[in-house]
Coordinates of C-alpha atoms in Angstrom, one line a residue:
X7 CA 68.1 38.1 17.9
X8 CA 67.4 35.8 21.0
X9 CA 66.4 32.3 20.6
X10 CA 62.7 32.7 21.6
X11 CA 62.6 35.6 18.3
X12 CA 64.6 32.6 16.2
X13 CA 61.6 30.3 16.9
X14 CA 58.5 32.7 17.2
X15 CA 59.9 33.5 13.1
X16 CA 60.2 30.0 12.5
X17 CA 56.5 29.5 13.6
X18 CA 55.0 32.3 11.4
X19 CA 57.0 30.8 8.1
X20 CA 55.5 27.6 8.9
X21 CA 52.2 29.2 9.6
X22 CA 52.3 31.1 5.9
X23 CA 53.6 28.0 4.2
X24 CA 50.8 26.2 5.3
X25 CA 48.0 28.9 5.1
X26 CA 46.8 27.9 1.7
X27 CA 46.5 24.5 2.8
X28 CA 44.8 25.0 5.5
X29 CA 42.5 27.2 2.9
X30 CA 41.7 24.1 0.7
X31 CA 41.2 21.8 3.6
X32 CA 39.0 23.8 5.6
X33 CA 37.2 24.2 1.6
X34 CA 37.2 20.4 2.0
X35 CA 35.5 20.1 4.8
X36 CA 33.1 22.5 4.5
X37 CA 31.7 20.9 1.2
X38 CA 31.8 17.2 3.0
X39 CA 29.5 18.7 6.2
X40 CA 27.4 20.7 3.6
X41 CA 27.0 16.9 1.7
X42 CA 26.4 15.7 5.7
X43 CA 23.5 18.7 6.1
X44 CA 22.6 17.9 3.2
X45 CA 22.2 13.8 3.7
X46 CA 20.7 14.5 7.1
X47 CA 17.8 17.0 6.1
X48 CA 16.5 14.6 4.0
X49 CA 17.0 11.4 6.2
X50 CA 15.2 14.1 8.9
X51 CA 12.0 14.5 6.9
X52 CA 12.3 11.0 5.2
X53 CA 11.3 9.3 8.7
X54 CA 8.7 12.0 9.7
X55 CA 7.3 10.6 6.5
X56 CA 7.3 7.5 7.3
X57 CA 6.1 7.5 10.6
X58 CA 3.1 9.5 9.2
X59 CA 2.5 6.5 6.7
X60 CA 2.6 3.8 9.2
X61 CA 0.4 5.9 11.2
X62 CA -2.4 5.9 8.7
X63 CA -1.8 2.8 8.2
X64 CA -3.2 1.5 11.5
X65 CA -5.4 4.0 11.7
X66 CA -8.8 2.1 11.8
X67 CA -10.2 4.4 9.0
X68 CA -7.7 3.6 6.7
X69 CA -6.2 6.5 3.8
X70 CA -8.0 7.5 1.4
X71 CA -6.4 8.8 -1.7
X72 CA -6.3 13.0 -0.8
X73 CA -4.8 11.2 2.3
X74 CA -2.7 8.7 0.8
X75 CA -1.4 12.1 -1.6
X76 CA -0.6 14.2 1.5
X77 CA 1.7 11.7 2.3
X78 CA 3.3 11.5 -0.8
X79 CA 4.2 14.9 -0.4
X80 CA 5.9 14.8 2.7
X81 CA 8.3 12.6 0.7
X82 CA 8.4 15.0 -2.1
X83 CA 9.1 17.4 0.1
X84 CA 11.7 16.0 1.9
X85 CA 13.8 15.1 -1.6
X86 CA 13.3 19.2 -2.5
X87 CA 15.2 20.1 0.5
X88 CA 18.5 19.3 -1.6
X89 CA 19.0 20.5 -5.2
X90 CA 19.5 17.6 -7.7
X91 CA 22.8 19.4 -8.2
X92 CA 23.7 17.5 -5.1
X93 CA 23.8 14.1 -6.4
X94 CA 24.9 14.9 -10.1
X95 CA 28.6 13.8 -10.7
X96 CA 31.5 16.5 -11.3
X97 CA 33.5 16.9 -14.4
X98 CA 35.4 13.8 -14.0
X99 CA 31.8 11.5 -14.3
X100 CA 32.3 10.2 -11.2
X101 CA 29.9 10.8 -8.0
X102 CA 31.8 10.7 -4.4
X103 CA 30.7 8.6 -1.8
X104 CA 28.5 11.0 -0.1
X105 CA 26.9 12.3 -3.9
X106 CA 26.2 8.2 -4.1
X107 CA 24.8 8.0 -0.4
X108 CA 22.2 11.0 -0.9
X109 CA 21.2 9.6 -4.5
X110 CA 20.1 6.0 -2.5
X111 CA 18.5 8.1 0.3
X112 CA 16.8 10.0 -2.2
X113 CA 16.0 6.9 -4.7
X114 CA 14.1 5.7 -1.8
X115 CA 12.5 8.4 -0.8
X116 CA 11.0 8.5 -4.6
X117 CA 10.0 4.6 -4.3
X118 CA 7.8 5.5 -1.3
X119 CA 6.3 9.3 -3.1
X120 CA 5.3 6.4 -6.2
X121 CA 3.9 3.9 -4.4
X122 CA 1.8 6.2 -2.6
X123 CA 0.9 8.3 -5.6
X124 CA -0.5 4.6 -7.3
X125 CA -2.4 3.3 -4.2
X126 CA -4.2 6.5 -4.7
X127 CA -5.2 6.2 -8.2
X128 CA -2.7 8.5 -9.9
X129 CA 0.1 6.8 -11.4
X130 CA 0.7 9.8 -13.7
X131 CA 1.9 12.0 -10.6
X132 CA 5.0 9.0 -10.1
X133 CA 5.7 8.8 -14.2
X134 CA 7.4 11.5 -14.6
X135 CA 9.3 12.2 -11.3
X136 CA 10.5 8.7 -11.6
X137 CA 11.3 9.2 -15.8
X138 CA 13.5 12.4 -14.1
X139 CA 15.2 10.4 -11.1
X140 CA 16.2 7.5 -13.7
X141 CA 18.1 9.7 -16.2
X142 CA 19.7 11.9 -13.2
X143 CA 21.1 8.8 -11.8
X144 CA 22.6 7.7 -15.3
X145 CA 25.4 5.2 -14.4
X146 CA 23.9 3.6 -11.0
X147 CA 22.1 0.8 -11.9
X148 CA 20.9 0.5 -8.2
X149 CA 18.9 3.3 -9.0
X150 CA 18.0 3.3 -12.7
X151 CA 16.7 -0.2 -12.4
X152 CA 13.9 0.9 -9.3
X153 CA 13.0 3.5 -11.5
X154 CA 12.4 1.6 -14.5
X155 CA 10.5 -0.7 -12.4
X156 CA 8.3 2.3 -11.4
X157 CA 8.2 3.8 -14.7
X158 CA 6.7 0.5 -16.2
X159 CA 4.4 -0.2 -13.4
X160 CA 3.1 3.7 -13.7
X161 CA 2.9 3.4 -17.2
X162 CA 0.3 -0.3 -17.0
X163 CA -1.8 0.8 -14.1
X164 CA -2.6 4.1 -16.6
X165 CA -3.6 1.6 -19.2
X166 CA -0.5 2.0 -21.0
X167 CA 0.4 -1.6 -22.0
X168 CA 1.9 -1.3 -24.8
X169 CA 4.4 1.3 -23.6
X170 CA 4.9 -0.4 -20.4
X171 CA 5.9 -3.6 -22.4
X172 CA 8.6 -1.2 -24.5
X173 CA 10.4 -0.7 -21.1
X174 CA 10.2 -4.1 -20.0
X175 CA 12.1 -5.1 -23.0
X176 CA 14.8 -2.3 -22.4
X177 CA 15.3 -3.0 -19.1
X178 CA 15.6 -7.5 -20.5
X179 CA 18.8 -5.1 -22.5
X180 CA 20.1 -2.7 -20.1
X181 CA 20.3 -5.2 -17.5
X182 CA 21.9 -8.6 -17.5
X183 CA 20.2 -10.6 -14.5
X184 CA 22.2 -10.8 -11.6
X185 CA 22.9 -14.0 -10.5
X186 CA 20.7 -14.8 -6.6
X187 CA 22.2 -14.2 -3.2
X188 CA 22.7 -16.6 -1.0
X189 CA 18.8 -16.7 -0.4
X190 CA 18.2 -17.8 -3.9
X191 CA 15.9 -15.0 -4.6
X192 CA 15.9 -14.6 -8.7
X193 CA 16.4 -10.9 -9.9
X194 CA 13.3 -9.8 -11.4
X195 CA 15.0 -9.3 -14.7
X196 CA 14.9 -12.3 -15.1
X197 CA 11.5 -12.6 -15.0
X198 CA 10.1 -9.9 -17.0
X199 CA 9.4 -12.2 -20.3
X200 CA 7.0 -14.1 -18.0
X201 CA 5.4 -10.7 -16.3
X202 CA 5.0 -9.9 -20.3
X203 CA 3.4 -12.8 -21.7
X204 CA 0.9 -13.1 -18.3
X205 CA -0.1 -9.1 -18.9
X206 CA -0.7 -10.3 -22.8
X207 CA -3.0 -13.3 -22.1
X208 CA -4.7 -10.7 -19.3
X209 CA -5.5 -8.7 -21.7
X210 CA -7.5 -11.2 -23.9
X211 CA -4.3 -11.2 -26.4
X212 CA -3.5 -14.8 -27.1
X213 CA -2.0 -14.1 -30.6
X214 CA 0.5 -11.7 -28.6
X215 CA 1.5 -14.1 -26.2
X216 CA 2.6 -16.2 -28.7
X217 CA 4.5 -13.7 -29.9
X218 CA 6.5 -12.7 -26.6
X219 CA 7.0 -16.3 -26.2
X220 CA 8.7 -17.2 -28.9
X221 CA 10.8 -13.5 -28.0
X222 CA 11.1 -15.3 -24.3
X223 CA 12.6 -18.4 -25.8
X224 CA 15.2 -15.7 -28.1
X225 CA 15.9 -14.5 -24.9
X226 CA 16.9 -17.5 -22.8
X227 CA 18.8 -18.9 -25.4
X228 CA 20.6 -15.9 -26.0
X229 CA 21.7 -15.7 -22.0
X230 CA 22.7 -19.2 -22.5
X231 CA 24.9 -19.1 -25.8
X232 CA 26.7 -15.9 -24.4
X233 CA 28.2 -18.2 -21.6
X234 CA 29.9 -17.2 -18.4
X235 CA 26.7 -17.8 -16.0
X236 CA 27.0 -18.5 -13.2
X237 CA 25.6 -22.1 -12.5
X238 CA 22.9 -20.7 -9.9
X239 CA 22.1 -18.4 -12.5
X240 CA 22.3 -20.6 -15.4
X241 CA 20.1 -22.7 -13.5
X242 CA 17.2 -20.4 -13.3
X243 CA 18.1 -19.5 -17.0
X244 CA 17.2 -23.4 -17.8
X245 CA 14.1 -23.2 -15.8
X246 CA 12.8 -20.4 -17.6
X247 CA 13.6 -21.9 -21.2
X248 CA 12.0 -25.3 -20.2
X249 CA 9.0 -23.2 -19.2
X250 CA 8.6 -21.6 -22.4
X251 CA 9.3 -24.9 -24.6
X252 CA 6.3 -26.7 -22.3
X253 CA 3.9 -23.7 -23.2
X254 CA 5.0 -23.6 -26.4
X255 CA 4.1 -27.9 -26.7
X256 CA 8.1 -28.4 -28.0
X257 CA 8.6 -31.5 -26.5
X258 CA 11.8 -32.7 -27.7
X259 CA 13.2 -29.4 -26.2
X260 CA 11.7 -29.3 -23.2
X261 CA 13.2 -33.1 -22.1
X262 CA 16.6 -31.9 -23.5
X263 CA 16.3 -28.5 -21.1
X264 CA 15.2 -30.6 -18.3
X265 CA 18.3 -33.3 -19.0
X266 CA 20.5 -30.0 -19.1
X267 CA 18.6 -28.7 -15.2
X268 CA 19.2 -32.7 -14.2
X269 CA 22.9 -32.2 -15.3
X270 CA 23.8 -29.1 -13.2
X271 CA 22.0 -30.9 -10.3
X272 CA 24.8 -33.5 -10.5
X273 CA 27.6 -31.2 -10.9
X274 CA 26.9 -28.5 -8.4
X275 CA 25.2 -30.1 -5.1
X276 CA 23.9 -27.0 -3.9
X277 CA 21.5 -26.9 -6.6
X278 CA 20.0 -30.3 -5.4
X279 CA 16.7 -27.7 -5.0
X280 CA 16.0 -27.7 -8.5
X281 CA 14.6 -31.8 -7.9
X282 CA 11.1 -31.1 -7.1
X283 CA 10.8 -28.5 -10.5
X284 CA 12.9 -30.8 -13.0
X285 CA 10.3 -34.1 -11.5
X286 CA 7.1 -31.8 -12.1
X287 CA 8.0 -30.7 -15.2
X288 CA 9.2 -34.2 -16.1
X289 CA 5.7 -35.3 -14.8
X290 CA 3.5 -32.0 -16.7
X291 CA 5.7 -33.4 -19.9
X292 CA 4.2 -37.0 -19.8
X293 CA 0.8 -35.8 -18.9
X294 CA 0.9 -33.7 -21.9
X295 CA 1.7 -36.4 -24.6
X296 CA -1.4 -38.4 -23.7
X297 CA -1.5 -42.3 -23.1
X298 CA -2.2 -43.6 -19.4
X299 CA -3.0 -40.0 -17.3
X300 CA -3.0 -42.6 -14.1
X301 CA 0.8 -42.6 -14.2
X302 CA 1.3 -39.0 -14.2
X303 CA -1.5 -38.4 -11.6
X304 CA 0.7 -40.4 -9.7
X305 CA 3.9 -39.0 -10.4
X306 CA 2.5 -35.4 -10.0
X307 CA 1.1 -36.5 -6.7
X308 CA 4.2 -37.9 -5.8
X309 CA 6.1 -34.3 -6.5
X310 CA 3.7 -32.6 -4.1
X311 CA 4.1 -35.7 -1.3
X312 CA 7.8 -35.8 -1.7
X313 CA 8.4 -31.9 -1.6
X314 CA 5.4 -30.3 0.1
X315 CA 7.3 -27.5 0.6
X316 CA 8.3 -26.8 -2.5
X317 CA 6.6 -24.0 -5.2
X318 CA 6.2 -26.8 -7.3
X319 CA 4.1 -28.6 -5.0
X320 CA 1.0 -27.2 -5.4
X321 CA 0.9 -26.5 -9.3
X322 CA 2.0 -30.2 -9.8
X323 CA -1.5 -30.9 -7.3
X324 CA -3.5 -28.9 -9.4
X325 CA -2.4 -30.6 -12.4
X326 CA -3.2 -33.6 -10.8
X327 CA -6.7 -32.8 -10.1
X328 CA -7.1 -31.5 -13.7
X329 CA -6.5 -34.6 -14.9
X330 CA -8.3 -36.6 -12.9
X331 CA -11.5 -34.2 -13.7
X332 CA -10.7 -34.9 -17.3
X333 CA -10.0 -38.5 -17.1
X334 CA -14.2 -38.7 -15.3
X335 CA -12.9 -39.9 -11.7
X336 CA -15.2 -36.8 -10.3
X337 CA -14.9 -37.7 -6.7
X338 CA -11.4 -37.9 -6.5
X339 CA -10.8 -34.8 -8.2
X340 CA -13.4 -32.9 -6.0
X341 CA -10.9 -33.8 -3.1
X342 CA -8.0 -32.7 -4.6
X343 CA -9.2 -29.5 -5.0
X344 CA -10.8 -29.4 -1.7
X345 CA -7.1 -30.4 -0.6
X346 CA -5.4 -27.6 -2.4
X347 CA -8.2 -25.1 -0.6
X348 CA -7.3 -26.3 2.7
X349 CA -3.6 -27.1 2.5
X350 CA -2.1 -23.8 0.9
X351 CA -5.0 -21.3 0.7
X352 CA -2.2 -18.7 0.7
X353 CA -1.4 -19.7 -3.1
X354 CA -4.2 -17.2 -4.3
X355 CA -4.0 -18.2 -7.9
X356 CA -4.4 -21.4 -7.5
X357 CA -6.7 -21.6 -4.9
X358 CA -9.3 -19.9 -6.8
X359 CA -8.8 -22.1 -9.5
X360 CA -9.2 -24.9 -7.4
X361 CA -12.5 -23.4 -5.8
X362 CA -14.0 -22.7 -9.5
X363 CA -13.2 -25.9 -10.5
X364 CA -14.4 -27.8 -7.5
X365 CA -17.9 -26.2 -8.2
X366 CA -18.0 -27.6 -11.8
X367 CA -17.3 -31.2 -10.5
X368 CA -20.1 -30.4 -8.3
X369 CA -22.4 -29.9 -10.8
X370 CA -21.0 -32.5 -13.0
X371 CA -21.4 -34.9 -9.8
X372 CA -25.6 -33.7 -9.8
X373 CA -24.9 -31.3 -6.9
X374 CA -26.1 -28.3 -8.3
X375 CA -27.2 -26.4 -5.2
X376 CA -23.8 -27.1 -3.6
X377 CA -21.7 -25.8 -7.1
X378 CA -24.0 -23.1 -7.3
X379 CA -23.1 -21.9 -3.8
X380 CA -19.4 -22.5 -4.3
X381 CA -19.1 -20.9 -7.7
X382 CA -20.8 -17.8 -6.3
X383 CA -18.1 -17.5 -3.7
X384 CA -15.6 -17.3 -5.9
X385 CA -15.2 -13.3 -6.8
X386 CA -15.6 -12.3 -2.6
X387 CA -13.0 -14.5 -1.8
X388 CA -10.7 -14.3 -4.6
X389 CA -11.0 -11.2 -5.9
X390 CA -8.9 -10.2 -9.6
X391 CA -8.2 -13.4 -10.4
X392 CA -9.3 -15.1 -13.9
X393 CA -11.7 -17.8 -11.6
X394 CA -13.5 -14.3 -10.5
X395 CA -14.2 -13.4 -14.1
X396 CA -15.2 -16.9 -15.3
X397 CA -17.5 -18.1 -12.0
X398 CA -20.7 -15.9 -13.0
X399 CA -20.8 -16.7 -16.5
X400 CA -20.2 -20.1 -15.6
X401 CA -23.6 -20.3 -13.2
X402 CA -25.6 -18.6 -16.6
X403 CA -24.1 -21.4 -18.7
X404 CA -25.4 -24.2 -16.5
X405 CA -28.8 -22.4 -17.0
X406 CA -28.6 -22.4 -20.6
X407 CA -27.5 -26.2 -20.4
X408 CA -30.6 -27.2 -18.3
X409 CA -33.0 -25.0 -20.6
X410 CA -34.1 -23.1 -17.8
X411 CA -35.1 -19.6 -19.2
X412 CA -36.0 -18.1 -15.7
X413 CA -32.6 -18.9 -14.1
X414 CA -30.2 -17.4 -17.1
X415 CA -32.3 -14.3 -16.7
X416 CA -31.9 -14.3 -12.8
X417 CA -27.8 -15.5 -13.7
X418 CA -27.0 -12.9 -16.1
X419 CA -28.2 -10.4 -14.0
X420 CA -26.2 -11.2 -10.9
X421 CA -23.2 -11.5 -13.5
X422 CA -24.0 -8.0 -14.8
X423 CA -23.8 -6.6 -11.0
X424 CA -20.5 -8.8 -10.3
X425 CA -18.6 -7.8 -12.9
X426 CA -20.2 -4.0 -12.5
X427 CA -18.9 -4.1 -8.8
X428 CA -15.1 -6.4 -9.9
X429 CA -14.6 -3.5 -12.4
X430 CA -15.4 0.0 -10.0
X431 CA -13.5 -1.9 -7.4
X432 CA -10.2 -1.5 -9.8
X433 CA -10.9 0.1 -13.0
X434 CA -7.2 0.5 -13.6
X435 CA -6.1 -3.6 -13.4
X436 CA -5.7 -5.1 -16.6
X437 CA -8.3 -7.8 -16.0
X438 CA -10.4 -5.1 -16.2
X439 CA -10.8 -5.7 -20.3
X440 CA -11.9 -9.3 -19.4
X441 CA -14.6 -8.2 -16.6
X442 CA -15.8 -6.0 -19.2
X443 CA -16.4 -8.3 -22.1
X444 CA -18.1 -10.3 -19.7
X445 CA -20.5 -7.9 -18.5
X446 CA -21.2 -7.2 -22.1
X447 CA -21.7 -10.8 -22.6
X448 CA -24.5 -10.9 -20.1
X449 CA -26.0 -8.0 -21.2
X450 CA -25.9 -9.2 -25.0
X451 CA -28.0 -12.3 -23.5
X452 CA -30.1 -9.9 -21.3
X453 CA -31.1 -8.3 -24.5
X454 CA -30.2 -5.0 -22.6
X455 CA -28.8 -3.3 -25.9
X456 CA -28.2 0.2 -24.8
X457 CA -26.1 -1.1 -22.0
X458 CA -24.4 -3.6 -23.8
X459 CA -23.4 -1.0 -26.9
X460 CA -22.2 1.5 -23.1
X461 CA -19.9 -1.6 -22.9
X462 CA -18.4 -1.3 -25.8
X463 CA -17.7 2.4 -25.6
X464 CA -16.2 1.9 -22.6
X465 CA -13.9 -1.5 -23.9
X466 CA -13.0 1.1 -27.1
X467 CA -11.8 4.1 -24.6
X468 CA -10.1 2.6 -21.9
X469 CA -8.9 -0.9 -24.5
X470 CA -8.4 0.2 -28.0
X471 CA -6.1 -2.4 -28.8
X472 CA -7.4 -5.2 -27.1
X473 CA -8.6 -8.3 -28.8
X474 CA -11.4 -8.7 -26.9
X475 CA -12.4 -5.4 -27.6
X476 CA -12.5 -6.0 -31.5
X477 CA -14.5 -9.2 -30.7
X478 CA -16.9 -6.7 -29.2
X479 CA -17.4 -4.4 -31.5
X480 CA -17.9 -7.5 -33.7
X481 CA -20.8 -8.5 -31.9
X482 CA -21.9 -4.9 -31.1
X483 CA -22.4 -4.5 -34.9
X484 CA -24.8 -8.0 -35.2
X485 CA -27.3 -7.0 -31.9
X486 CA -26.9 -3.3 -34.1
X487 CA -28.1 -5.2 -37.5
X488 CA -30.9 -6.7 -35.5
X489 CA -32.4 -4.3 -34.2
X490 CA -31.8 -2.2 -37.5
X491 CA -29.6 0.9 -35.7
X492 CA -27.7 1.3 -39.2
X493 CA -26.0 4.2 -37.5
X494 CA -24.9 2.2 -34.3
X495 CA -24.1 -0.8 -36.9
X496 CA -21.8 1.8 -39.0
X497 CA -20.2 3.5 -36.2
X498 CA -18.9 0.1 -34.9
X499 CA -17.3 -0.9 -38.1
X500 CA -15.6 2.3 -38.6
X501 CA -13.7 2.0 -35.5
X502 CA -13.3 -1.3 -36.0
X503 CA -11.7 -0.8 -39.2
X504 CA -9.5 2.0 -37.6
X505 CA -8.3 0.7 -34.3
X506 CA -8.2 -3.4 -36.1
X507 CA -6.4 -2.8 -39.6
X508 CA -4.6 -6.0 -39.8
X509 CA -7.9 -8.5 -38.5
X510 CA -8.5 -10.9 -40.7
X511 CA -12.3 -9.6 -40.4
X512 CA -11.4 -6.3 -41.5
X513 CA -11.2 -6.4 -45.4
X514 CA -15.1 -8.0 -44.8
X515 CA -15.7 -5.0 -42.3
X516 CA -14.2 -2.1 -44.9
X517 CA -16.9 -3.5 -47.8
X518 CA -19.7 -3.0 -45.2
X519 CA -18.6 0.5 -44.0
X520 CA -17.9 1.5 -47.4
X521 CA -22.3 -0.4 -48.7
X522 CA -24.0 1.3 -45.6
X523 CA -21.8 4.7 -46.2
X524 CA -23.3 5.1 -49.7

């Protein structure tokens, strides 16, 4: 055998040892550029989508919602062209790095195929693609926390509440907050007590805000007692328990939270930002325990002068101008709300308190024409805020006040086509229940009972459980006795009595249901 034979032999061997390797790796590869195919079809129609979006977008016309849904389903589209099968982890639980890369692709894919599906008035479409994504993404948290966010939202622009409440509270479990960045932005965890008790009090349901915050305070404390936070974290952890304390009027807690903010100050310089919120709330504390309300006008106005940069900046100047409204220096409290419109007219909120506000001091001051035209510009410029709801009724109470019979009648009808117009504009918002007891409010003092009793119908379908609702069905039944509509009167306490059980007014309203059902 030559030499050239020897080595040609020795080539084949090496070639059949290494054939089933070269099997498995080519195996190999193939699956990675079918995960790479995979990634880039849906990357491919991902930004056709998007460039669709931001096309309608600037289009002059705007989207309306058969638009706005076309455009969800380019997204929708775009996830299909994988299977889920794709993304879901092997037998060892554990997804590769290219599984995990189209599962974030996809994720946000879904965030934008939501969003879209909400702006155009169908939150149920998102609910359950998002419920799906969540539990197919079991074990990334990057994920499963978007979708909860989703899944809540869906579930309270549907009317949901008390459901979307349920998953704010799992996700206060699921997720410990994540100490901020190095921008200082707070996760949103974090914050969900708050976004609870705010949709509560929304919804007319003082007695349930209590309730979530005392549950807020468990909360905070429990974060605290487990230990090992980080002090950035720990600081907004403090912040949120002083909070609660303050609304909560414990004022012995509150000073020791703020001495506890104060402390982590000291030790950690670059929390030196908390000043400004430890001196308001030092300054909110002292205006709430009464004496002088000169000295914390002036330490409130000294937050907002020290700090105008600050969040707590213009709160502490609002507060300011509260008190000075309350303490009868009119003038100066008409410029201070004056100042908070021109100075940060970005801060919506609180701008449109200070606007509502500035036209009561206006009619305290004997300026009636002026309040009147301020107060009724309150719902076109700040629309779905709480100063929207309260600015027409406000203009029919100073009627009532001056005995002037004509003008309620003219002011309760403007209020009825305010709120009629606040509520079509979004009938999904949960202010919505407000707006509505308003309008029936008007109508009640209109006299206009057959619209007024289509209020309540409406407050009992789309706000069963609301407070406000009961309230209404409690007046409903009085303008029924009135007028001697024993049918309307007993229709209203028998949903009263089932949707209200536990009122205190419903033992009263099961002996009438039970002496006008005989």
């Amino acid at each position: 055998m030559t030499l050239l034979q020897r080595r040609n032999l020795r080539r084949l061997g090496w070639l059949r040892a290494a054939a089933p390797i070269a099997l498995v790796l080519a195996a190999v590869g193939c699956d990675a550029a079918a995960r790479q195919a995979d990634v880039y079809r849906v990357q491919q129609g991902i930004w056709k989508a998007i460039r669709d979006v931001r096309t309608a977008r600037l289009d002059t016309a705007g989207a309306d919602s058969t638009k706005l849904l076309g455009l969800r389903q380019q997204f929708i589209d775009a996830i299909e062209q994988v299977s889920p099968s794709a993304w879901t982890p092997g037998e060892g639980g554990a997804r590769t790095q290219e599984q995990r890369r189209l599962l974030a692709i996809v994720s946000q894919a879904e965030i934008q195929a939501a969003t879209l599906a909400m702006e155009a008035g169908r939150p149920d479409l998102a609910l359950e693609r998002c419920r799906a994504l969540g539990r197919a993404a079991e074990g990334d948290t990057s994920v499963t926390r978007r979708m909860d966010i989703l899944v809540s939202g869906s579930l309270k622009q549907m009317g949901r509440y008390d459901e979307s409440i349920d998953v704010m509270k799992a996700m206060m479990v699921r997720y410990p907050p994540r100490a901020p960045d190095s921008t200082g932005v707070e996760d949103f965890v974090l914050g969900l007590p708050n976004v609870i008790i705010d949709l509560r009090r929304t919804l007319g349901d003082q007695e349930g805000a209590r309730r979530e915050l005392a549950d807020a305070e468990r909360y905070y404390n429990g974060l605290i007692l487990a230990g090992g936070l980080d002090p950035r974290l720990e600081a907004q952890v403090r912040s949120h328990l002083v909070q609660t304390y303050l609304e909560q009027n414990k004022t012995a807690a509150a000073n020791a939270g703020l001495d506890s903010l104060e402390t982590l100050a000291i030790a950690y310089p670059e929390l030196k930002q908390l000043t400004p919120e430890v001196r308001y709330r030092r300054a909110k504390l002292q205006a709430s325990q009464g004496g002088d309300p000169a000295q914390a006008i002036a330490a409130l106005e000294r937050v907002a002068f020290d700090f105008p940069m600050s969040p707590a900046a213009v709160p502490a100047l609002l507060d300011a101008a509260l008190l000075k409204e309350r303490s009868n220096r009119l003038p100066e409290a008409l410029e201070a709300y004056q100042a908070i419109l021109s100075r940060y007219p970005a801060r919506r909120d609180y701008a449109a308190t200070a606007l509502l506000r500035q036209g009561m001091v206006e009619e305290r001051l004997g300026n009636w024409a002026a309040s009147k035209r301020t107060l009724e510009s309150v719902p076109g410029l700040y629309p779905r805020t709480a100063a929207a709801a309260q600015a027409p009724i406000t203009i029919a109470e100073h009627y009532a006040r001056v005995g002037d019979r004509q003008g309620i009648q003219a002011a309760l009808r403007r209020a009825v086509d305010a709120y009629t117009e606040m509520i079509e504009a979004d009938s999904l918002a949960p202010s919505v229940v407000q707006l509505r007891w308003n309008k029936f409010r008007a109508l009640a003092g209109l006299e206009e009972a057959d619209a007024a009793f289509g209020v309540i119908e409406s407050m009992v379908a789309n706000h069963p459980t609301s407070p406000l609702t009961g309230q209404a069905l409690l007046e409903g039944i009085k303008i029924a006795d009135r007028k001697g509509l024993t049918s309307v009167s007993r229709g209203f306490l028998a949903r009263f009595v089932q949707d209200f059980p536990n009122s205190p007014k419903a033992d009263e309203a099961r002996r009438r249901l039970r002496s006008v059902s005989k």
